[in-house]
CSV table of C-alpha atoms and ligand atoms in Angstrom, one decimal:
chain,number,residue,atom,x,y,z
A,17,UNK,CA,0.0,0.0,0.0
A,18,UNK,CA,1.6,3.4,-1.1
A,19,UNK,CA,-0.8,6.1,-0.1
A,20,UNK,CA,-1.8,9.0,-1.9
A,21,UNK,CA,0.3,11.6,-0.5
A,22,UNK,CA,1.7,15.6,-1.5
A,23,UNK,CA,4.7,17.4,-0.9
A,24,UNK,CA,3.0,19.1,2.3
A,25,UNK,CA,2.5,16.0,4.0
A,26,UNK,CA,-1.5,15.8,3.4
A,27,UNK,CA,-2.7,11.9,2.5
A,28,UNK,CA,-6.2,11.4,1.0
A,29,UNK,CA,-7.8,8.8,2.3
A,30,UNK,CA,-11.2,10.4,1.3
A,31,UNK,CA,-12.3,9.6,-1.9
A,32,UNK,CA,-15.3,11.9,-3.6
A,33,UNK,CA,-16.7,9.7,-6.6
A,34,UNK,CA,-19.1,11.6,-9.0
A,35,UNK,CA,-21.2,9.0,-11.1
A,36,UNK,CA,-23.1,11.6,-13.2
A,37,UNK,CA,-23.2,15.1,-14.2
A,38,UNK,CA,-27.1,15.7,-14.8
A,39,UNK,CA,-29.6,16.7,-12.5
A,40,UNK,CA,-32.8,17.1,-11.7
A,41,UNK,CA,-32.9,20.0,-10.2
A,42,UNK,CA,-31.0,23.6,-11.4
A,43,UNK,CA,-29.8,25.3,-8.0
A,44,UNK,CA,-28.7,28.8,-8.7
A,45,UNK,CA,-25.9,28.7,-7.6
A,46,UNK,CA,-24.6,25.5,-9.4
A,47,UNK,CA,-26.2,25.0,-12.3
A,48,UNK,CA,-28.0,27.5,-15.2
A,49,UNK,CA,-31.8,27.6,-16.0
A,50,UNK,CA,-30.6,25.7,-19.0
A,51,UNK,CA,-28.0,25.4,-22.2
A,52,UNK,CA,-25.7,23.5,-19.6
A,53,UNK,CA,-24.7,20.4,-22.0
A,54,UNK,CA,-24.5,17.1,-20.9
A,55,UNK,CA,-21.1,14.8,-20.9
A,56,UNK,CA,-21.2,12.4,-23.9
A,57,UNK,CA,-22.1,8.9,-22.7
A,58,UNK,CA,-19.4,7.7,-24.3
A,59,UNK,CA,-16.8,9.9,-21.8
A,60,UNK,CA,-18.5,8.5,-18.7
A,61,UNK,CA,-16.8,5.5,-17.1
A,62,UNK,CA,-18.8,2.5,-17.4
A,63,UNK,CA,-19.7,0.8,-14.2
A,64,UNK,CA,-17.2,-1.6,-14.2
A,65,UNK,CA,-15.0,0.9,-15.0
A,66,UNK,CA,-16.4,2.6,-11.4
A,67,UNK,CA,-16.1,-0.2,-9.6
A,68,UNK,CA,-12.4,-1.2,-10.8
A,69,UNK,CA,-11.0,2.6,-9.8
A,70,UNK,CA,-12.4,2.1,-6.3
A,71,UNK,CA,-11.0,-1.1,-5.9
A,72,UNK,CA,-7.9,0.1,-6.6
A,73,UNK,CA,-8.0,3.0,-4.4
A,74,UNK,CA,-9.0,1.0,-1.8
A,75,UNK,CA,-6.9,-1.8,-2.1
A,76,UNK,CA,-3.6,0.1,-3.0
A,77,UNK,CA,-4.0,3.8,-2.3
A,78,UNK,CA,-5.1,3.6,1.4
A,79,UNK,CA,-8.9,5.1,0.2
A,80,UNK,CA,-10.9,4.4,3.5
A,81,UNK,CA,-13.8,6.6,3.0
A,82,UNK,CA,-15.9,6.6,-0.1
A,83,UNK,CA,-18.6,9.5,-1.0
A,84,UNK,CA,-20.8,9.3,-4.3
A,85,UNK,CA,-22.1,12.1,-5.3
A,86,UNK,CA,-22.2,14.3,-9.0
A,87,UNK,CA,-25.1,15.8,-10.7
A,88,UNK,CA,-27.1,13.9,-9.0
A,89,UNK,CA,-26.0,9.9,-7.8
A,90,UNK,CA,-29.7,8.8,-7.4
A,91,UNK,CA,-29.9,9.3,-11.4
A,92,UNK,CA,-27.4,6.5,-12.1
A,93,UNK,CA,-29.1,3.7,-13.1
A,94,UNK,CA,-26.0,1.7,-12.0
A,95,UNK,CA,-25.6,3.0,-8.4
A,96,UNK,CA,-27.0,0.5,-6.5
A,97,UNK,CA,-24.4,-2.2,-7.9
A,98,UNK,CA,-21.4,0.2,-7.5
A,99,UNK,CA,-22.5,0.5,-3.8
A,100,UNK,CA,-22.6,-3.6,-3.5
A,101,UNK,CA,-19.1,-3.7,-5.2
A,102,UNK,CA,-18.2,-1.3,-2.8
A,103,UNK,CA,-18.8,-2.4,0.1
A,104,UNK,CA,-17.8,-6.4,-1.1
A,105,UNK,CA,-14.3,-4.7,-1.1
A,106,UNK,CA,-11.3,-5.4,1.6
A,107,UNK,CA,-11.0,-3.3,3.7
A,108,UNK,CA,-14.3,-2.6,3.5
A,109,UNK,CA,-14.3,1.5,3.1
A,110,UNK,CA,-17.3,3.6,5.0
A,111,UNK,CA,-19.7,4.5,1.7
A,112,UNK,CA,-21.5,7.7,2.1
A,113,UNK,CA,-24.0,9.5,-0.9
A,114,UNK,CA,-25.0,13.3,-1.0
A,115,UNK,CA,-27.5,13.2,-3.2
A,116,UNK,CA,-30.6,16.5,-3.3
A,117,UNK,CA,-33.2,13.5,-2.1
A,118,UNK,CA,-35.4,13.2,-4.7
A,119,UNK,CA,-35.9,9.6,-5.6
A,120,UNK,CA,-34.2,8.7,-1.8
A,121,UNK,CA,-38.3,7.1,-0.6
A,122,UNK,CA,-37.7,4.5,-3.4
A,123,UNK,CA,-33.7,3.8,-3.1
A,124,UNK,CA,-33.2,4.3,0.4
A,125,UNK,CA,-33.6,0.6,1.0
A,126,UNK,CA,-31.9,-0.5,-2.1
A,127,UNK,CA,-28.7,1.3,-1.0
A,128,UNK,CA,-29.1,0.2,2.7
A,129,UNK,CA,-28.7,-3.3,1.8
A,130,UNK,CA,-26.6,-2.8,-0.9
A,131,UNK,CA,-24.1,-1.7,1.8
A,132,UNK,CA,-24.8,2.4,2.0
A,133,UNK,CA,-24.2,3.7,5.4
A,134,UNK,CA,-24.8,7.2,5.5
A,135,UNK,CA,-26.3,10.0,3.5
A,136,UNK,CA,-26.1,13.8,3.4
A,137,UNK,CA,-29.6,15.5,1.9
A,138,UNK,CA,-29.0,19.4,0.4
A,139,UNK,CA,-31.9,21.1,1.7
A,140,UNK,CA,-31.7,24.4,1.7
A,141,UNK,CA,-35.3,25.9,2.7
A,142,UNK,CA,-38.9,24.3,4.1
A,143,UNK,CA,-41.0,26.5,2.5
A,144,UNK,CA,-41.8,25.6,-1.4
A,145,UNK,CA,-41.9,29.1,-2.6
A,146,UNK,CA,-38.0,29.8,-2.0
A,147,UNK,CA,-37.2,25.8,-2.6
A,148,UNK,CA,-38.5,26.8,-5.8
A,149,UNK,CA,-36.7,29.7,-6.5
A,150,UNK,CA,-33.5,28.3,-5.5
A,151,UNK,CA,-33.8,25.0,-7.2
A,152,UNK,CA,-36.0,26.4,-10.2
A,153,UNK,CA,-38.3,22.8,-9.7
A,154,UNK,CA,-41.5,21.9,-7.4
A,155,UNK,CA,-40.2,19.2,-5.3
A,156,UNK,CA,-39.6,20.1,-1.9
A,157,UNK,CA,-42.1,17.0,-0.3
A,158,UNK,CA,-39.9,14.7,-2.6
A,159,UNK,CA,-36.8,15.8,-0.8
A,160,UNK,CA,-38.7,15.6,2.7
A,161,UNK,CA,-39.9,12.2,2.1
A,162,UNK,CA,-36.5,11.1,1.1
A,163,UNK,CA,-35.2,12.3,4.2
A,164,UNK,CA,-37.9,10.7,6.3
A,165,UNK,CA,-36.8,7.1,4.0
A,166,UNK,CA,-33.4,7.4,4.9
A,167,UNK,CA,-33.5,7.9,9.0
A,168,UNK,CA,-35.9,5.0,8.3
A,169,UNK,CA,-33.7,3.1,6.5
A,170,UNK,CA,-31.0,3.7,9.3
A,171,UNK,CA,-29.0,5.5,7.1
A,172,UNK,CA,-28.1,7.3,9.8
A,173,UNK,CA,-27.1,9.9,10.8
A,174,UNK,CA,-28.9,11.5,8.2
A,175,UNK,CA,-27.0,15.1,7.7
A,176,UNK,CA,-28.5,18.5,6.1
A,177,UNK,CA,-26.5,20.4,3.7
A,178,UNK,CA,-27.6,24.4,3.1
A,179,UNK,CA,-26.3,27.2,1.2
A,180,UNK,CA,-27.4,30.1,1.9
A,181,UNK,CA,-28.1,32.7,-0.9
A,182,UNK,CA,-28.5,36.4,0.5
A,183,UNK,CA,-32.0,37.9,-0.4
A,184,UNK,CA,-33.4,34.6,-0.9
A,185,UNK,CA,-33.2,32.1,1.9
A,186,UNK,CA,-31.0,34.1,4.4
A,187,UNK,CA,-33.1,33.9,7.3
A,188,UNK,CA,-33.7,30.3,7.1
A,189,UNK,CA,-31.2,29.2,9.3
A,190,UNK,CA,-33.4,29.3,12.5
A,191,UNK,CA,-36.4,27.6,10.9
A,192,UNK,CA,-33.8,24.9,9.0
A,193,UNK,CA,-32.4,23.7,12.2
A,194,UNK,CA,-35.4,23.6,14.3
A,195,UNK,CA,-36.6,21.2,11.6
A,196,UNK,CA,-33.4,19.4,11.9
A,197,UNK,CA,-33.4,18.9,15.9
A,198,UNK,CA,-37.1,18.2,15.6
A,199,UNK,CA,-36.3,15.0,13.7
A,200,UNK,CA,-32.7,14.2,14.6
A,201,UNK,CA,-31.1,15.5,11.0
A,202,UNK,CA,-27.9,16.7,11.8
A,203,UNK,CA,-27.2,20.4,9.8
A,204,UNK,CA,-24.3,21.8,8.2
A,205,UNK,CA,-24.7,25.0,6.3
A,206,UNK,CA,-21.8,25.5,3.5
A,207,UNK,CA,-20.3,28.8,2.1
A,208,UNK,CA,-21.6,29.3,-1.4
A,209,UNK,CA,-18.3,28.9,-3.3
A,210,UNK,CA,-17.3,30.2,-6.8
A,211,UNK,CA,-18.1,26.7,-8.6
A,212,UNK,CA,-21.2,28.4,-10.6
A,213,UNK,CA,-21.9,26.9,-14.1
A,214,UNK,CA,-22.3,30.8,-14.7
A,215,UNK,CA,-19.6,32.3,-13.3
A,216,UNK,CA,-21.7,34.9,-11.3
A,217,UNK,CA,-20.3,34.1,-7.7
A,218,UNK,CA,-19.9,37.2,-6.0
A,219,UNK,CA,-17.9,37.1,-2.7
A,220,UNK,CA,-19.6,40.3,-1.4
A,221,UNK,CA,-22.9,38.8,-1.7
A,222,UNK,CA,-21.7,35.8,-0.1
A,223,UNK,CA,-23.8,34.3,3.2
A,224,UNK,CA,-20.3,34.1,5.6
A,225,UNK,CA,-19.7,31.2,8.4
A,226,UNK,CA,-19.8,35.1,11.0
A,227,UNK,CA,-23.4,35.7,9.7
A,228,UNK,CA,-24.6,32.0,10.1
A,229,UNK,CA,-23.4,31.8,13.6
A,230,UNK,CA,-25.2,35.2,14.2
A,231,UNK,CA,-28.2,34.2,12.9
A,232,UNK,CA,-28.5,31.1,15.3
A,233,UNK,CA,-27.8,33.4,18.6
A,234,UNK,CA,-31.2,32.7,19.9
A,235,UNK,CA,-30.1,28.5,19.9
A,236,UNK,CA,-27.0,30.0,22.7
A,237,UNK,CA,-24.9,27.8,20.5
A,238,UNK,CA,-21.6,26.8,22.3
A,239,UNK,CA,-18.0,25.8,20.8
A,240,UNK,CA,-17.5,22.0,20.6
A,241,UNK,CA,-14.7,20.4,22.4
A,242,UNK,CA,-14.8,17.3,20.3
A,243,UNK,CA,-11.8,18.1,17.5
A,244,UNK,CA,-12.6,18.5,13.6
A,245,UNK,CA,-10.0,16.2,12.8
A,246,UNK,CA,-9.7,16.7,8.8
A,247,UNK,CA,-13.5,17.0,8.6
A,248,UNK,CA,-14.4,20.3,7.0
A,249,UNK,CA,-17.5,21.5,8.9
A,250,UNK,CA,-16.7,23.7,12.3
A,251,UNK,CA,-19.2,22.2,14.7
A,252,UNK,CA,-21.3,23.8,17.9
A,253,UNK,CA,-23.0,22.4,20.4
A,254,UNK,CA,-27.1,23.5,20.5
A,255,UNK,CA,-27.9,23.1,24.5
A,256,UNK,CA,-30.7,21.3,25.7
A,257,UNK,CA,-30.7,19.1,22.7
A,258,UNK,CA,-29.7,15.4,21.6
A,259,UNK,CA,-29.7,14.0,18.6
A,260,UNK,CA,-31.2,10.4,17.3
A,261,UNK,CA,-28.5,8.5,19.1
A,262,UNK,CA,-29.0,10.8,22.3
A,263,UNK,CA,-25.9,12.4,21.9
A,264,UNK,CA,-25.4,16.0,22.3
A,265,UNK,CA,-27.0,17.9,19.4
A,266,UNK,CA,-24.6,19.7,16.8
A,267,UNK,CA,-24.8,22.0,14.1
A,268,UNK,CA,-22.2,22.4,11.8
A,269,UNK,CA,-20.8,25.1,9.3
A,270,UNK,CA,-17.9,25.0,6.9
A,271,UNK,CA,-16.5,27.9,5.9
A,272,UNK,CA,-15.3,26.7,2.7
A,273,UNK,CA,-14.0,30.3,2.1
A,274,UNK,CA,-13.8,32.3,5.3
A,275,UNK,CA,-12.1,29.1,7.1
A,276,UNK,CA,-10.7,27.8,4.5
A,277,UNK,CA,-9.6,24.3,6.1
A,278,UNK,CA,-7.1,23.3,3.0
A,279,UNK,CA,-3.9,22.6,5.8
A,280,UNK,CA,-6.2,19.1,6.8
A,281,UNK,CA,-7.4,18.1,3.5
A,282,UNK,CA,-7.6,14.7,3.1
A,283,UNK,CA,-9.7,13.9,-0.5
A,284,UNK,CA,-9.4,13.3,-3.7
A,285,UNK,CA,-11.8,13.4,-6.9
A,286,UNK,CA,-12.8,11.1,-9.6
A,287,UNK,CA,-15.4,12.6,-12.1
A,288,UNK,CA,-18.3,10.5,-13.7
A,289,UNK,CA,-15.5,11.1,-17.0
A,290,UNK,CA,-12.7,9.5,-15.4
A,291,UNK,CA,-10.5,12.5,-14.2
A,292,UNK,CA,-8.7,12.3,-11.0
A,293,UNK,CA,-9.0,16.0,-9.4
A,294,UNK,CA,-6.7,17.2,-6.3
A,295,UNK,CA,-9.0,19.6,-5.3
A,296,UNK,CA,-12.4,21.3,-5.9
A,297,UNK,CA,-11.0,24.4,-7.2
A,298,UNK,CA,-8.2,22.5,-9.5
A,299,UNK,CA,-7.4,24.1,-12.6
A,300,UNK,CA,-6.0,20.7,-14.2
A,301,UNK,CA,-7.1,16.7,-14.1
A,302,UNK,CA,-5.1,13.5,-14.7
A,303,UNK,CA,-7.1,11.4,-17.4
A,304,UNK,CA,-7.4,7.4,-16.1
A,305,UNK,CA,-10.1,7.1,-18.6
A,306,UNK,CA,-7.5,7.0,-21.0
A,307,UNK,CA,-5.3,4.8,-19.4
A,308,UNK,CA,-8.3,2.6,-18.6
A,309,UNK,CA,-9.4,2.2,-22.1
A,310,UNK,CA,-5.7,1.8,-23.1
A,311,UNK,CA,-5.9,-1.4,-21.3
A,312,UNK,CA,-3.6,0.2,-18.1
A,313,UNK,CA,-2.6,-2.6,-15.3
A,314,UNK,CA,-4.0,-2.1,-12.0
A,315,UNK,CA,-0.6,-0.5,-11.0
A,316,UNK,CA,-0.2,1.9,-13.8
A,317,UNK,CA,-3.6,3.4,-12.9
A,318,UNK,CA,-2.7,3.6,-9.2
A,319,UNK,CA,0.7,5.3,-9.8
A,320,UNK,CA,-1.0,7.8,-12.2
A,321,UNK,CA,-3.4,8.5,-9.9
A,322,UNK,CA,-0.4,9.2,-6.9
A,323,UNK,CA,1.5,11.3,-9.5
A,324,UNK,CA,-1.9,13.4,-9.9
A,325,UNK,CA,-2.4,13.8,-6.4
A,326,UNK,CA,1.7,14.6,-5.7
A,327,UNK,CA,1.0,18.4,-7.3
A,328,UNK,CA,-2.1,19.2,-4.7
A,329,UNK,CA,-1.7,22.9,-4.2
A,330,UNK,CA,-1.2,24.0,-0.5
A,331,UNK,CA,-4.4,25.7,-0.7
A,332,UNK,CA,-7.8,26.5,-3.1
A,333,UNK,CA,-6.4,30.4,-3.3
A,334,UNK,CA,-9.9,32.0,-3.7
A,335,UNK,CA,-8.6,35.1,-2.1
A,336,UNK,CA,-5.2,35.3,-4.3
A,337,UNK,CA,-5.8,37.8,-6.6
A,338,UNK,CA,-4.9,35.7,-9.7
A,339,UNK,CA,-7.9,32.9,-8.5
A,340,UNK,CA,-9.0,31.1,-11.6
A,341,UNK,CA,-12.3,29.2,-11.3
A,342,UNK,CA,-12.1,26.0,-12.4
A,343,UNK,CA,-13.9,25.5,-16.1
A,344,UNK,CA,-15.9,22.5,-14.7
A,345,UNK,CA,-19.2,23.5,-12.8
A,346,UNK,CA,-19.3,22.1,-9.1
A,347,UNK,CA,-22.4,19.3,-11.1
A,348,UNK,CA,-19.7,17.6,-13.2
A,349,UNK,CA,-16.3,18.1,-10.8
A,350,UNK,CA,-19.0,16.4,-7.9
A,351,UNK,CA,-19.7,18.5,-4.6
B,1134,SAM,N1,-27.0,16.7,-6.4
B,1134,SAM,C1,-26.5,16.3,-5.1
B,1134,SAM,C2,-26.8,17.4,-4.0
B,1134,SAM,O1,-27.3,18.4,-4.3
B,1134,SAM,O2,-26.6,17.0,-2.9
B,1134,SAM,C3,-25.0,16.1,-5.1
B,1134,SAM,C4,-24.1,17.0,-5.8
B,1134,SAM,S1,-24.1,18.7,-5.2
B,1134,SAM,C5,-22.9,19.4,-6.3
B,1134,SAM,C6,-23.2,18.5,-3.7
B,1134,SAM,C7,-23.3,19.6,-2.7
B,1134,SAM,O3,-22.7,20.7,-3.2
B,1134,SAM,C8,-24.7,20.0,-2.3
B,1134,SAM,O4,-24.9,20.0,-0.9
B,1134,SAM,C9,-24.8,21.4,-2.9
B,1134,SAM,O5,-25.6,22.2,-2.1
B,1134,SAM,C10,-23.4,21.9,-2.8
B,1134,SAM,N2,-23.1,23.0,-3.8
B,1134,SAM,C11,-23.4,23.0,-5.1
B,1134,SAM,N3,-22.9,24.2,-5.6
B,1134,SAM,C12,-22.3,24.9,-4.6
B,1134,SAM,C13,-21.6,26.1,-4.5
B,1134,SAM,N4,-21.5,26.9,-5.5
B,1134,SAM,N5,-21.1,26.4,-3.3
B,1134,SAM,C14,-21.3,25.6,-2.2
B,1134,SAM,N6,-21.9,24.4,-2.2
B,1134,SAM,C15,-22.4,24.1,-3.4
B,1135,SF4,FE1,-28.3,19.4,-8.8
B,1135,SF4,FE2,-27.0,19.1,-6.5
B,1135,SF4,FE3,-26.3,21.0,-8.3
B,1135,SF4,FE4,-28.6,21.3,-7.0
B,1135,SF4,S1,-26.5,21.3,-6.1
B,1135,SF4,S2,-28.3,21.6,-9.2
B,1135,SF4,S3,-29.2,19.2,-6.8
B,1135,SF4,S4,-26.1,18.9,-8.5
């Protein structure tokens, strides 16, 4: 085993798999009302293809954690078996989905016994006017009964994601994590990042980590003594709450850009094309589906894969003046 390791001493163990780049939904700040084209079917790595790059970053590259996510995952036809294959592997990596819900009342099950453990649902309002602003679609009681199917499922725990888009769903924090300590979710509100299909991020009109925590004052939230580790959300304690396994109740925030936590990274990327990514915000990708369809031993791919992950930048640089966004939307690099 040879792990995938940089020059400043970071090793990914964390392995972010996106299976698909379409969607059902079009959330402002990922994806455009429309003209966004699809990946060719031909670019996108077969299943087997999946499965045999997660077997090898698990059984050579020290991959321990495995996250599918895209587009949207539940929209893979395939998932189900590349979960099974998954978790048949040795060791056997924790296998975690984010996925927007919708579809989650009929999978949730599927995936459970297929070897799923957790899932994170992006839910970013409760009241259908703004869930249909944001997501430009009608199907806010799909998401909430896919929620409901996967704490019943024991897909636990079940964890929230939020953006928060200023003028839109800013003061939904409160409401959100009531919801979310009324049914044992556990939230995490995420800095909108510049990862925008349209380019139109605008750091000013950003929602910060500061204004989050502000708006939750009235919970008398108090600092968590139990370490991040490399886990990127800053979590607080809500007093005189538990959560479904009675342990102290937590909300979470990562300050993707405020607090940027880039020193304790610990992923890498594989796109539903095939391209290994060091980072969210990286400017270039290594190409295994080339190597893959050029009939590549097991070891080749894993050594590209190490040389990829070798040139991680120290950090994602958003505040350096000479910041490039990267030309892949945050629905085909997989959030
Ligand atoms: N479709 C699935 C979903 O929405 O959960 C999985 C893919 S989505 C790209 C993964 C996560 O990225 C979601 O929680 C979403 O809210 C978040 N996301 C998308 N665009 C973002 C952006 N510009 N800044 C911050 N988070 C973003
Ligand atoms: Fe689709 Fe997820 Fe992007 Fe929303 S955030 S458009 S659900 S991929």
């Amino acid at each position: 085993m040879i792990p995938l390791a940089d020059r400043f001493g970071r090793v990914a163990t964390d392995l972010r798999v996106s299976l698909t780049d379409r969607c059902n939904l079009r959330c402002t700040y990922c994806m455009p009302e429309e003209g966004l084209a699809w990946m060719p079917r031909e670019q996108q790595l077969t299943d087997d293809e999946v499965s045999r790059l997660i077997r090898i970053s698990v059984e050579t590259l020290g991959i321990r954690d495995v996250r599918f996510t895209g587009g949207e995952p539940l929209l893979r036809r395939g998932l189900v078996g590349i979960v099974r294959a998954a978790a048949s592997l040795s060791p056997r990596p924790k296998l975690m989905l984010t996925t927007n819900g919708i579809g989650l009342e009929r999978l949730a099950e599927p995936l459970r016994d297929a070897g799923l453990d957790r899932v994170n649902v992006s839910l970013d309002t409760l009241d259908p006017a703004r869930f249909q602003a944001l997501t430009r679609r009608d199907r806010l009681p799909d998401v909430l009964r896919g929620l409901k199917a996967a704490a019943a499922a024991g897909l636990t725990p079940v964890k929230i994601n939020t953006v928060l888009m200023r003028g839109i769903n800013d003061d939904d924090a409160p409401a959100l994590l009531r919801f979310a300590l009324d049914h044992g979710y556990q939230l995490r509100f995420i800095e909108q990042m510049p990862l925008d299909a349209q380019h139109q991020w605008d750091r000013h009109a950003m929602v910060t980590a500061d204004e989050i925590l502000e708006s939750l004052s009235p919970y008398g939230l108090q600092p968590d003594s139990v370490s991040r580790g490399t886990a990127p959300a800053e979590t607080w304690l809500v007093p005189g709450h538990v959560d479904a396994a009675g342990e102290p109740a937590r909300v979470g925030i990562i300050g993707s850009v405020t607090r940027p936590f880039c020193g304790d990274c610990d992923r890498t990327r594989l796109t539903a094309d095939g391209q290994v990514r060091d980072c969210l915000f990286a400017t270039e990708e290594s190409d295994l589906r080339k190597l893959l369809r050029n009939n590549a031993t097991d070891a080749e791919l894993a050594e590209a894969w190490r040389v990829a992950m070798s040139r991680k930048r120290a950090g994602h640089g958003i505040d350096d003046p000479a910041f490039l966004q990267p030309a892949r939307p945050m629905s085909a690099i997989g959030g």
